[in-house]
CSV table of C-alpha atoms and ligand atoms in Angstrom, one decimal:
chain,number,residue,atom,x,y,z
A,1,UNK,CA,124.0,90.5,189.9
A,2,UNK,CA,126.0,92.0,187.1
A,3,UNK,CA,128.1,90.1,184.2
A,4,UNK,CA,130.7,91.2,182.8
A,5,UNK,CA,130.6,90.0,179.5
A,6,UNK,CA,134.0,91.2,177.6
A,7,UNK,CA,137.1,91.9,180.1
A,8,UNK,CA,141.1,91.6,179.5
A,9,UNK,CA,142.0,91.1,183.2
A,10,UNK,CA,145.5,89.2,181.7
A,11,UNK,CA,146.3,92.7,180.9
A,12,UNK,CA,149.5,93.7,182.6
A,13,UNK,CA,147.5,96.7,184.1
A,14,UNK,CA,146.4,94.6,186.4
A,15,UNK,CA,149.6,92.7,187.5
A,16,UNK,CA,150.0,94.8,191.1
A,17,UNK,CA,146.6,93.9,192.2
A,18,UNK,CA,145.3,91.4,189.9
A,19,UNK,CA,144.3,88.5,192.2
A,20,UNK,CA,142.9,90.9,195.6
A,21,UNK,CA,140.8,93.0,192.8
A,22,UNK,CA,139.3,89.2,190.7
A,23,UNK,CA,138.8,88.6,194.5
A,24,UNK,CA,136.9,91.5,195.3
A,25,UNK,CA,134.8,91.0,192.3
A,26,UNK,CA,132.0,88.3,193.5
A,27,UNK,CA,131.4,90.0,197.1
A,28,UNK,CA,130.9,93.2,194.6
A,29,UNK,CA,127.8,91.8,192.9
A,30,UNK,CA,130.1,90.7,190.2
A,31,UNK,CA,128.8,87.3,189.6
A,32,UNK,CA,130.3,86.2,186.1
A,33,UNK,CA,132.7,87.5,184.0
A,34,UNK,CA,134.6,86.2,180.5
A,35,UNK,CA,138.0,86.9,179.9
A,36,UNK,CA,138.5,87.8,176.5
A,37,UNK,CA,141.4,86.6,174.4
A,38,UNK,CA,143.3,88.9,171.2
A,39,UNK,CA,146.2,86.5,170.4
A,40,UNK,CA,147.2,83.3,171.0
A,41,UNK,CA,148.9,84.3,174.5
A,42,UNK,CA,146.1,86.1,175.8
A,43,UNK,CA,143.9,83.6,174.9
A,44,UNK,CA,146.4,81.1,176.9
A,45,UNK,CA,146.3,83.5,179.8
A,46,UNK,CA,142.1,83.8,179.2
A,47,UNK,CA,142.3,80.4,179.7
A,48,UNK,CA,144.6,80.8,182.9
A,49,UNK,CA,142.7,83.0,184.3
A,50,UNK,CA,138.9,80.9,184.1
A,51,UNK,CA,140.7,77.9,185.7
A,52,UNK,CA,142.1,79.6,188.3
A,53,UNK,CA,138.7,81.5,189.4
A,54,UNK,CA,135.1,79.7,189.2
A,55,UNK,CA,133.1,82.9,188.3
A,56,UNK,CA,135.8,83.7,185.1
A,57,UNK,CA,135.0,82.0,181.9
A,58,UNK,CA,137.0,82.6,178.8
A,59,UNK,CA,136.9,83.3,175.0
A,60,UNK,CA,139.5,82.4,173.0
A,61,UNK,CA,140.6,83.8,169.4
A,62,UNK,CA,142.6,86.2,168.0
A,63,UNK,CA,141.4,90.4,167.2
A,64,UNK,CA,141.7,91.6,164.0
A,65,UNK,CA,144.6,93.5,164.9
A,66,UNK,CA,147.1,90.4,165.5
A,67,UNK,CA,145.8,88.3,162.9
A,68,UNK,CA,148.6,88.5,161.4
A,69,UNK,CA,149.7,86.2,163.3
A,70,UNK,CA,147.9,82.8,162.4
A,71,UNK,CA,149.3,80.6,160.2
A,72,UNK,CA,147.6,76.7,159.8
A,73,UNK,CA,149.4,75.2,162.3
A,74,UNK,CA,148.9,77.7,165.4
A,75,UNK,CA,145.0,77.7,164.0
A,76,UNK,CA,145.3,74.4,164.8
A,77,UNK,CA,146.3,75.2,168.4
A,78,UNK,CA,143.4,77.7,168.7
A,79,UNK,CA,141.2,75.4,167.6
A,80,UNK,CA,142.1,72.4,170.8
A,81,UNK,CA,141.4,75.1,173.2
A,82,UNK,CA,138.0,75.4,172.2
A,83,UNK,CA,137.3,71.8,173.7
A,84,UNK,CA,138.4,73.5,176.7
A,85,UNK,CA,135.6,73.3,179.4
A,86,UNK,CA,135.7,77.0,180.1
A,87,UNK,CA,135.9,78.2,176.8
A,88,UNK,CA,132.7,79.7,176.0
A,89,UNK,CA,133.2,81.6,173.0
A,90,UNK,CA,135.5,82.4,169.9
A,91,UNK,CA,136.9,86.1,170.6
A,92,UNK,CA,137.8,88.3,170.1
A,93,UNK,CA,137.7,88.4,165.9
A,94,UNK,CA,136.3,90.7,163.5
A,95,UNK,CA,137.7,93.6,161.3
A,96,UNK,CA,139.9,97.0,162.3
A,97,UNK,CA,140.1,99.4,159.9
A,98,UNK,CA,140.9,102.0,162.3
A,99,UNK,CA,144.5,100.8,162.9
A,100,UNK,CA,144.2,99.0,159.9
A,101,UNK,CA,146.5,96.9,160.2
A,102,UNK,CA,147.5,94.0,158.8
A,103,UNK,CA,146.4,94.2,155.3
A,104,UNK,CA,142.4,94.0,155.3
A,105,UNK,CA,142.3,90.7,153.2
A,106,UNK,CA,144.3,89.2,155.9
A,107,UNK,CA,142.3,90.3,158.6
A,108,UNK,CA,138.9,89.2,156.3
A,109,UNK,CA,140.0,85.9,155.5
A,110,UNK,CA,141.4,85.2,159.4
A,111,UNK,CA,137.5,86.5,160.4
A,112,UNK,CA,135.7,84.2,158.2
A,113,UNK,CA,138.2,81.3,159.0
A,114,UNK,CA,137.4,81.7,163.1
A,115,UNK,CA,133.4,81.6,161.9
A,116,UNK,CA,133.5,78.3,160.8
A,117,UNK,CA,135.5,77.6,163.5
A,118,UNK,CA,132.9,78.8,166.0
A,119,UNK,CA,130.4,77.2,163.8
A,120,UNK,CA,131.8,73.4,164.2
A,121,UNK,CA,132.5,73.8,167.8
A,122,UNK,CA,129.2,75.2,168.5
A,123,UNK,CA,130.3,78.7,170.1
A,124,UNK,CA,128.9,82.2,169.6
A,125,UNK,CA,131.5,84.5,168.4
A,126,UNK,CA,132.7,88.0,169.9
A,127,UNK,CA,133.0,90.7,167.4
A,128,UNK,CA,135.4,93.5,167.2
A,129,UNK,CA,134.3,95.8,164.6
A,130,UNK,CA,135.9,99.4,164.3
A,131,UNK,CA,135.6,101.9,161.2
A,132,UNK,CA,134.2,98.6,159.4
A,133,UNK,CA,130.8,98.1,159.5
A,134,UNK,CA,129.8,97.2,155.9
A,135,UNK,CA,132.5,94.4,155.5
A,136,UNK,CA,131.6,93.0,159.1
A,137,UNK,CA,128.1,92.2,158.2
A,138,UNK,CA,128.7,90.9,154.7
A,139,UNK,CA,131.4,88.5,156.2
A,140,UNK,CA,129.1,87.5,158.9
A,141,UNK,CA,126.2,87.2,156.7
A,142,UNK,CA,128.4,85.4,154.0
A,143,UNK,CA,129.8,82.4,156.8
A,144,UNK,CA,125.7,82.3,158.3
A,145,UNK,CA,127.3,83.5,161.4
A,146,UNK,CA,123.8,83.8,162.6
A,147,UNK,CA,123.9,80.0,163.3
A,148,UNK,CA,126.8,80.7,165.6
A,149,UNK,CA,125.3,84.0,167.6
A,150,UNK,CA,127.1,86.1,169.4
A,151,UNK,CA,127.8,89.8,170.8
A,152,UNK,CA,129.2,93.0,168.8
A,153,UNK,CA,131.2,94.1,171.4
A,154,UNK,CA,131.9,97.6,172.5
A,155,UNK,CA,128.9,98.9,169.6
A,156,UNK,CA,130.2,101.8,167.8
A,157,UNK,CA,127.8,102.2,165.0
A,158,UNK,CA,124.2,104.0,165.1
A,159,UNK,CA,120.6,102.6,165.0
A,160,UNK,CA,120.6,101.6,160.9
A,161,UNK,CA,123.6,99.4,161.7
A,162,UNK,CA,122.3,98.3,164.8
A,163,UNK,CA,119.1,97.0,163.3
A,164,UNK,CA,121.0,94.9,161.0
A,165,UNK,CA,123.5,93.2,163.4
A,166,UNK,CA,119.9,92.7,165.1
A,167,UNK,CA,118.2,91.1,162.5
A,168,UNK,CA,121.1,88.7,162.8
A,169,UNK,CA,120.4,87.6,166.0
A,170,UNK,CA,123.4,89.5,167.8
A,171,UNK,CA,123.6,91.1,171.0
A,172,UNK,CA,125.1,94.7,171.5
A,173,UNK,CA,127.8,95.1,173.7
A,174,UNK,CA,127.9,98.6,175.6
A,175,UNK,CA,129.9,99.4,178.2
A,176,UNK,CA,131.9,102.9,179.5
A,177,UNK,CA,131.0,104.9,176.2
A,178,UNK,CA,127.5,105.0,177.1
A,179,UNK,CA,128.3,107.5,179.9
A,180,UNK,CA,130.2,109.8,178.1
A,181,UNK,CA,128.5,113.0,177.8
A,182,UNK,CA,129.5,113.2,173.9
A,183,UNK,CA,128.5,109.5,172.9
A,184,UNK,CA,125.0,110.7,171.3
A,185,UNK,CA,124.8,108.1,168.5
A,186,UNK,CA,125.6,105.2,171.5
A,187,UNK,CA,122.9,106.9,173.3
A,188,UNK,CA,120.3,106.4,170.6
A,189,UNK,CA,121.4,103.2,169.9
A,190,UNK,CA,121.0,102.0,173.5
A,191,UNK,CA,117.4,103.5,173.5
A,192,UNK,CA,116.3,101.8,170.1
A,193,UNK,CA,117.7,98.0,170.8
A,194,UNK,CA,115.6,95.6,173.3
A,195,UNK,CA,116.8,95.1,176.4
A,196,UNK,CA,117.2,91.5,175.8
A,197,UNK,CA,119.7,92.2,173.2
A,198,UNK,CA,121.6,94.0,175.3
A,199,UNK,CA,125.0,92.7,177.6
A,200,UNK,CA,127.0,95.0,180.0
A,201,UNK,CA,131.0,94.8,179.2
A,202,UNK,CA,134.3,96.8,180.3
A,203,UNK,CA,136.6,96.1,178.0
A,204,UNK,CA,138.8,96.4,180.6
A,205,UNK,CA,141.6,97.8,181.4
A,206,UNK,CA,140.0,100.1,179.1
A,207,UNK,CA,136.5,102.2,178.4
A,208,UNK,CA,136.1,103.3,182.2
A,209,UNK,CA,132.4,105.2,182.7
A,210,UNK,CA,132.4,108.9,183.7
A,211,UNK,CA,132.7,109.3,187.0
A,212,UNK,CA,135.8,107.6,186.1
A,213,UNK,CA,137.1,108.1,182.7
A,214,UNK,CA,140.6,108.2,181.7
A,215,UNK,CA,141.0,105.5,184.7
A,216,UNK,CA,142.2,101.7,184.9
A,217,UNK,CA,138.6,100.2,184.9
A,218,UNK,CA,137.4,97.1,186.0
A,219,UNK,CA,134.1,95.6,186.1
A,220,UNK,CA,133.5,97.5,189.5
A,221,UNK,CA,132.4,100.1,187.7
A,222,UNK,CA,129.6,98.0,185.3
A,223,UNK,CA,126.8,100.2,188.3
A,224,UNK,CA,127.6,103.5,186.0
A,225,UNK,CA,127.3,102.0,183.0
A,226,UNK,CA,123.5,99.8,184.1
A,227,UNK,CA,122.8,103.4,185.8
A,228,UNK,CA,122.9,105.7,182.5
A,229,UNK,CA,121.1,102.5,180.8
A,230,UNK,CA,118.4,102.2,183.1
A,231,UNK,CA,118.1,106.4,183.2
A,232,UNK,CA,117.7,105.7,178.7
A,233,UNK,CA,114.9,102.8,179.2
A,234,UNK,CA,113.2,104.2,181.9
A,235,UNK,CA,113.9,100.8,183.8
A,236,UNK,CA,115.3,100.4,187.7
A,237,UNK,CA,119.0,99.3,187.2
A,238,UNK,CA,118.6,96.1,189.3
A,239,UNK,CA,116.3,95.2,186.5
A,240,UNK,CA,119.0,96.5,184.3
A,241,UNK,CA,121.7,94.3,185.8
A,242,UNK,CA,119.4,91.3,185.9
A,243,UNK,CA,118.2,91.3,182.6
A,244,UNK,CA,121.9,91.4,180.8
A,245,UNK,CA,122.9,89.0,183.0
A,246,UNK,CA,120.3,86.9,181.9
A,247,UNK,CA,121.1,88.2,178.0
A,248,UNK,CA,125.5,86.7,178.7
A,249,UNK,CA,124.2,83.5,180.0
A,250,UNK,CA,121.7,82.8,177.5
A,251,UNK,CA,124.1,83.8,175.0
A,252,UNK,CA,127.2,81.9,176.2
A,253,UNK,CA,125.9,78.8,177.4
A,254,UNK,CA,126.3,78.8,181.0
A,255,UNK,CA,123.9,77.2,183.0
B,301,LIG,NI1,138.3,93.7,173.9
């Protein structure tokens, strides 16, 4: 039982085989998975995607990165898909100084606007935070994002940071990085946080685990990543898998 907490199966890397690999997913041990938006259109195609297949459920919001694109009236739009009855989240959002781009006020105030948002529909957020940890926590400490929960997806920060986010009441998304042979600091990370703040994610098409990094991935390859984590808490991966799976439902409200 593995759940795949943060994927982008819209993504056009999966347009040859899109439909026989979502297939493939469930007989696979792949039990749930949510679809992550990072615009408006993906978040259309998230949406797509959960009513088309049972086990996909889907976040909708826009990343940092393209938040230059809301204005009020198409945040109005965002906001009547939450109502949706597979929406289970506002994501991706947060802050990317790494591209940085647009202009960081933009990208602040477009954070703290899809907060509230997630705060009056009653959804956990997902976070995208690159290169940006100081402003991400006083923004989600600022809006009380606590009262909305959520997951800092793909964690890329060490333990200090990962204490705070913590003592929010986040989870910590991990996915393919733990496996790298270099990612010391995600290692330490993984060790110090409990395992019931913990959630499995691709980020896929992107992130794939050693033994296959540099590669399309897809949640078929979640085993590598609950491997190296049960190898770093000294815990047997089915435990592994069961546990985070337990952590995304909690988290997102599926029964
Ligand atoms: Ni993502």
């Amino acid at each position: 039982m593995i759940f795949d907490t943060h994927a982008h199966y819209n993504d056009e890397a999966f347009d040859e085989d899109r439909d026989e690999l979502l297939k493939s997913l469930p007989e696979n041990g792949v039990e749930l998975v949510v679809n992550v938006g990072a615009n408006l259109s993906s978040t259309e195609e998230s949406i797509a995607l959960a009513e088309q297949y049972g086990f996909i459920h889907a976040a909708a919001g826009v990343h940092p990165s393209d938040s230059g694109e809301l204005t009020e009236d198409n945040f109005c739009l965002l906001e009547s898909r939450t109502t949706h009855k597979k929406v289970v989240a506002i994501g991706e959002i947060g802050l990317d100084y790494y591209w940085d781009e647009p202009d960081r006020q933009i990208q602040k105030e477009w954070f703290a606007r899809q907060i509230q948002l997630a705060k009056k529909c009653g959804l956990p957020i997902v976070v995208h935070s690159r290169d940006a940890a100081k402003d991400t926590l006083d923004i989600l400490k600022a809006e009380k994002a606590n009262e909305a929960g959520g997951i800092i997806h793909c964690f890329s920060y060490g333990t200090e940071m990962a204490r705070e986010f913590l003592n929010l009441g986040f989870y910590l998304g991990i996915g393919g990085v733990l496996t790298f042979k270099n990612a010391k600091k995600l290692k330490e990370v993984a060790a110090y946080a409990p395992l019931d703040r913990i959630v499995l994610e691709t980020d896929c098409p992107y992130m794939a685990p050693v033994p296959n990094r540099g590669k399309r991935n897809s949640s078929l390859n979640l085993p590598y990543v609950a491997e190296e984590l049960s190898r770093i808490k000294g815990v047997e991966r089915e435990e592994i898998e069961r546990i985070t799976f337990e952590n995304g439902k909690k988290l997102y409200q599926i029964p």
